[in-house]
XYZ file of C-alpha atoms in Angstrom:
197
model
C 116.243 156.891 176.059
C 118.136 156.909 172.753
C 121.412 156.748 174.698
C 120.332 153.584 176.514
C 119.379 155.396 179.703
C 116.042 154.434 181.160
C 116.211 155.845 184.691
C 116.723 159.420 185.803
C 116.981 160.589 189.416
C 116.846 164.179 190.646
C 118.678 164.900 193.887
C 120.427 167.859 195.486
C 120.668 169.900 197.502
C 116.971 170.371 197.025
C 115.621 169.725 193.508
C 112.524 171.888 194.079
C 114.669 175.010 194.237
C 114.592 174.717 190.441
C 111.499 176.547 189.209
C 111.481 174.466 186.009
C 111.696 171.061 187.653
C 108.181 170.000 186.661
C 108.890 170.941 183.036
C 112.118 168.922 183.052
C 110.258 165.929 184.485
C 107.531 166.267 181.865
C 110.134 166.366 179.068
C 112.088 163.380 180.431
C 108.871 161.406 180.959
C 107.895 161.957 177.333
C 111.272 160.461 176.389
C 110.176 157.290 178.185
C 112.463 157.612 181.199
C 111.531 156.300 184.649
C 111.848 159.273 187.011
C 112.387 159.737 190.726
C 113.185 162.691 192.998
C 114.792 162.919 196.428
C 113.477 165.958 198.308
C 112.976 167.233 201.833
C 109.368 167.846 200.832
C 109.096 171.348 202.279
C 108.136 173.040 198.975
C 105.649 170.505 197.615
C 102.093 171.841 197.612
C 98.934 170.117 196.418
C 99.295 171.995 193.127
C 102.874 170.792 192.765
C 101.871 167.212 193.532
C 99.147 167.339 190.866
C 101.648 168.803 188.378
C 104.170 166.031 189.180
C 101.572 163.347 188.557
C 100.571 164.988 185.269
C 104.239 165.279 184.268
C 104.758 161.541 184.771
C 106.849 161.341 187.931
C 106.984 157.710 188.998
C 108.734 157.847 192.382
C 109.801 160.186 195.138
C 111.986 159.844 198.212
C 111.168 162.215 201.042
C 113.916 162.832 203.586
C 112.873 161.785 207.091
C 115.707 161.372 209.586
C 113.577 161.406 212.720
C 109.994 160.794 213.769
C 110.418 163.233 216.663
C 109.401 166.734 215.453
C 111.872 168.697 217.595
C 114.770 166.406 216.647
C 113.885 166.486 212.939
C 113.741 170.283 212.965
C 117.053 170.539 214.777
C 118.792 168.133 212.385
C 117.356 169.816 209.321
C 117.668 173.350 210.695
C 114.096 174.360 209.914
C 111.045 175.312 211.933
C 107.966 173.088 211.482
C 109.919 171.010 208.968
C 108.774 167.700 210.415
C 105.134 168.706 210.135
C 105.595 169.737 206.509
C 107.469 166.583 205.616
C 104.802 164.320 207.125
C 102.038 166.300 205.398
C 103.901 165.981 202.058
C 104.485 162.238 202.516
C 100.807 161.588 203.256
C 99.614 163.857 200.430
C 101.871 162.197 197.845
C 101.018 158.707 199.064
C 97.417 159.358 197.976
C 98.617 159.851 194.389
C 99.979 157.234 191.953
C 103.527 158.376 192.713
C 105.452 155.696 194.624
C 106.647 157.277 197.890
C 109.674 156.129 199.859
C 111.671 157.644 202.676
C 115.299 158.683 202.533
C 117.019 158.511 205.941
C 120.580 159.335 206.885
C 122.163 157.123 209.522
C 123.748 159.437 212.135
C 124.250 159.813 215.864
C 120.946 161.573 216.634
C 118.733 158.888 215.090
C 120.497 155.605 215.776
C 117.737 154.599 218.196
C 114.998 155.526 215.703
C 116.035 153.733 212.533
C 113.917 150.646 213.120
C 110.921 152.802 214.060
C 111.312 154.732 210.827
C 111.116 151.502 208.825
C 108.016 150.368 210.755
C 106.406 153.803 210.327
C 106.979 153.688 206.548
C 105.281 150.287 206.376
C 102.373 151.449 208.537
C 101.883 154.437 206.229
C 101.845 152.128 203.181
C 105.003 153.577 201.683
C 107.333 151.716 199.306
C 110.146 151.517 201.843
C 113.261 153.315 203.080
C 116.533 154.236 201.366
C 119.338 154.611 203.923
C 122.481 156.674 203.485
C 125.461 157.003 205.784
C 126.295 160.475 207.027
C 128.728 162.298 204.750
C 130.263 165.757 204.879
C 127.811 168.532 204.096
C 128.279 169.653 200.489
C 128.105 173.298 201.526
C 131.217 173.003 203.724
C 134.826 173.351 202.622
C 136.274 169.892 202.026
C 137.991 168.455 205.070
C 139.095 164.812 204.980
C 138.596 164.461 208.766
C 135.320 166.405 208.903
C 133.736 163.666 211.019
C 136.069 164.425 213.930
C 134.219 167.725 214.481
C 130.715 166.597 213.516
C 128.097 166.303 216.241
C 126.144 164.057 213.887
C 128.883 161.435 213.422
C 128.232 158.181 215.382
C 130.931 157.917 218.058
C 130.091 154.388 219.152
C 131.125 152.112 216.288
C 129.804 149.009 217.997
C 126.357 150.596 218.223
C 126.213 151.664 214.584
C 127.622 148.310 213.411
C 124.986 146.492 215.495
C 122.281 148.646 213.954
C 123.464 147.846 210.437
C 123.540 144.122 211.281
C 119.896 144.472 212.423
C 119.040 146.255 209.144
C 120.544 143.361 207.214
C 118.435 140.891 209.208
C 115.335 143.031 208.705
C 116.064 143.165 204.976
C 116.380 139.376 204.870
C 113.078 139.004 206.712
C 111.270 141.079 204.076
C 111.226 144.524 205.628
C 110.979 147.320 203.079
C 114.590 148.423 202.991
C 115.686 149.474 199.498
C 119.447 149.160 200.115
C 121.030 145.893 199.038
C 122.722 143.718 201.634
C 126.192 144.308 200.050
C 125.567 148.050 200.295
C 124.576 147.787 203.952
C 127.735 145.792 204.640
C 129.760 148.585 203.020
C 128.151 151.035 205.460
C 129.888 149.149 208.266
C 133.236 149.450 206.477
C 132.652 153.168 205.936
C 131.666 153.911 209.547
C 134.721 151.937 210.748
C 137.119 154.092 208.732
C 135.602 156.992 206.738
C 139.060 158.185 205.729
C 139.223 155.324 203.230
C 136.093 156.652 201.524
C 136.584 160.413 201.293
């Protein structure tokens, strides 16, 4: 706070792999910072949720790329991951922590994106943060990684049309956290990812 910083976000990888995350949040909260975490939600128990509330966490984004359990588990590479993520979302939404979804736009979920937004609203969540698919951080850097990715959208017209619908949904008041200029940049990125590597 003394440096003029008022917001601190924890992302990853997976932030909850750190055993001292709650202590860090508690310390940062006492400095007066507004805090948020982006997590897949697999490691958050009721005890952890209570500790996060006590530590002063103000917001959390839980990754949810599909509402279909089998598809979610395949994308994320984990068994019963969808079930755990939904349980975590509903558990945290009963606390004073503001819960949003984080969803990656990619080939397997292009037909689900609007449903994810509607589901978030039905669950009373804050909204959805979208991200375009990027190269996995655990892989060796390859500027044309998307050429070999099964997750990369192959039909540009389809992904561009989806982003146009997201822009219209945002204008109509849907709970999409991305700004309209950011969504427009997604279209530029998906058209030519080589310019953004």
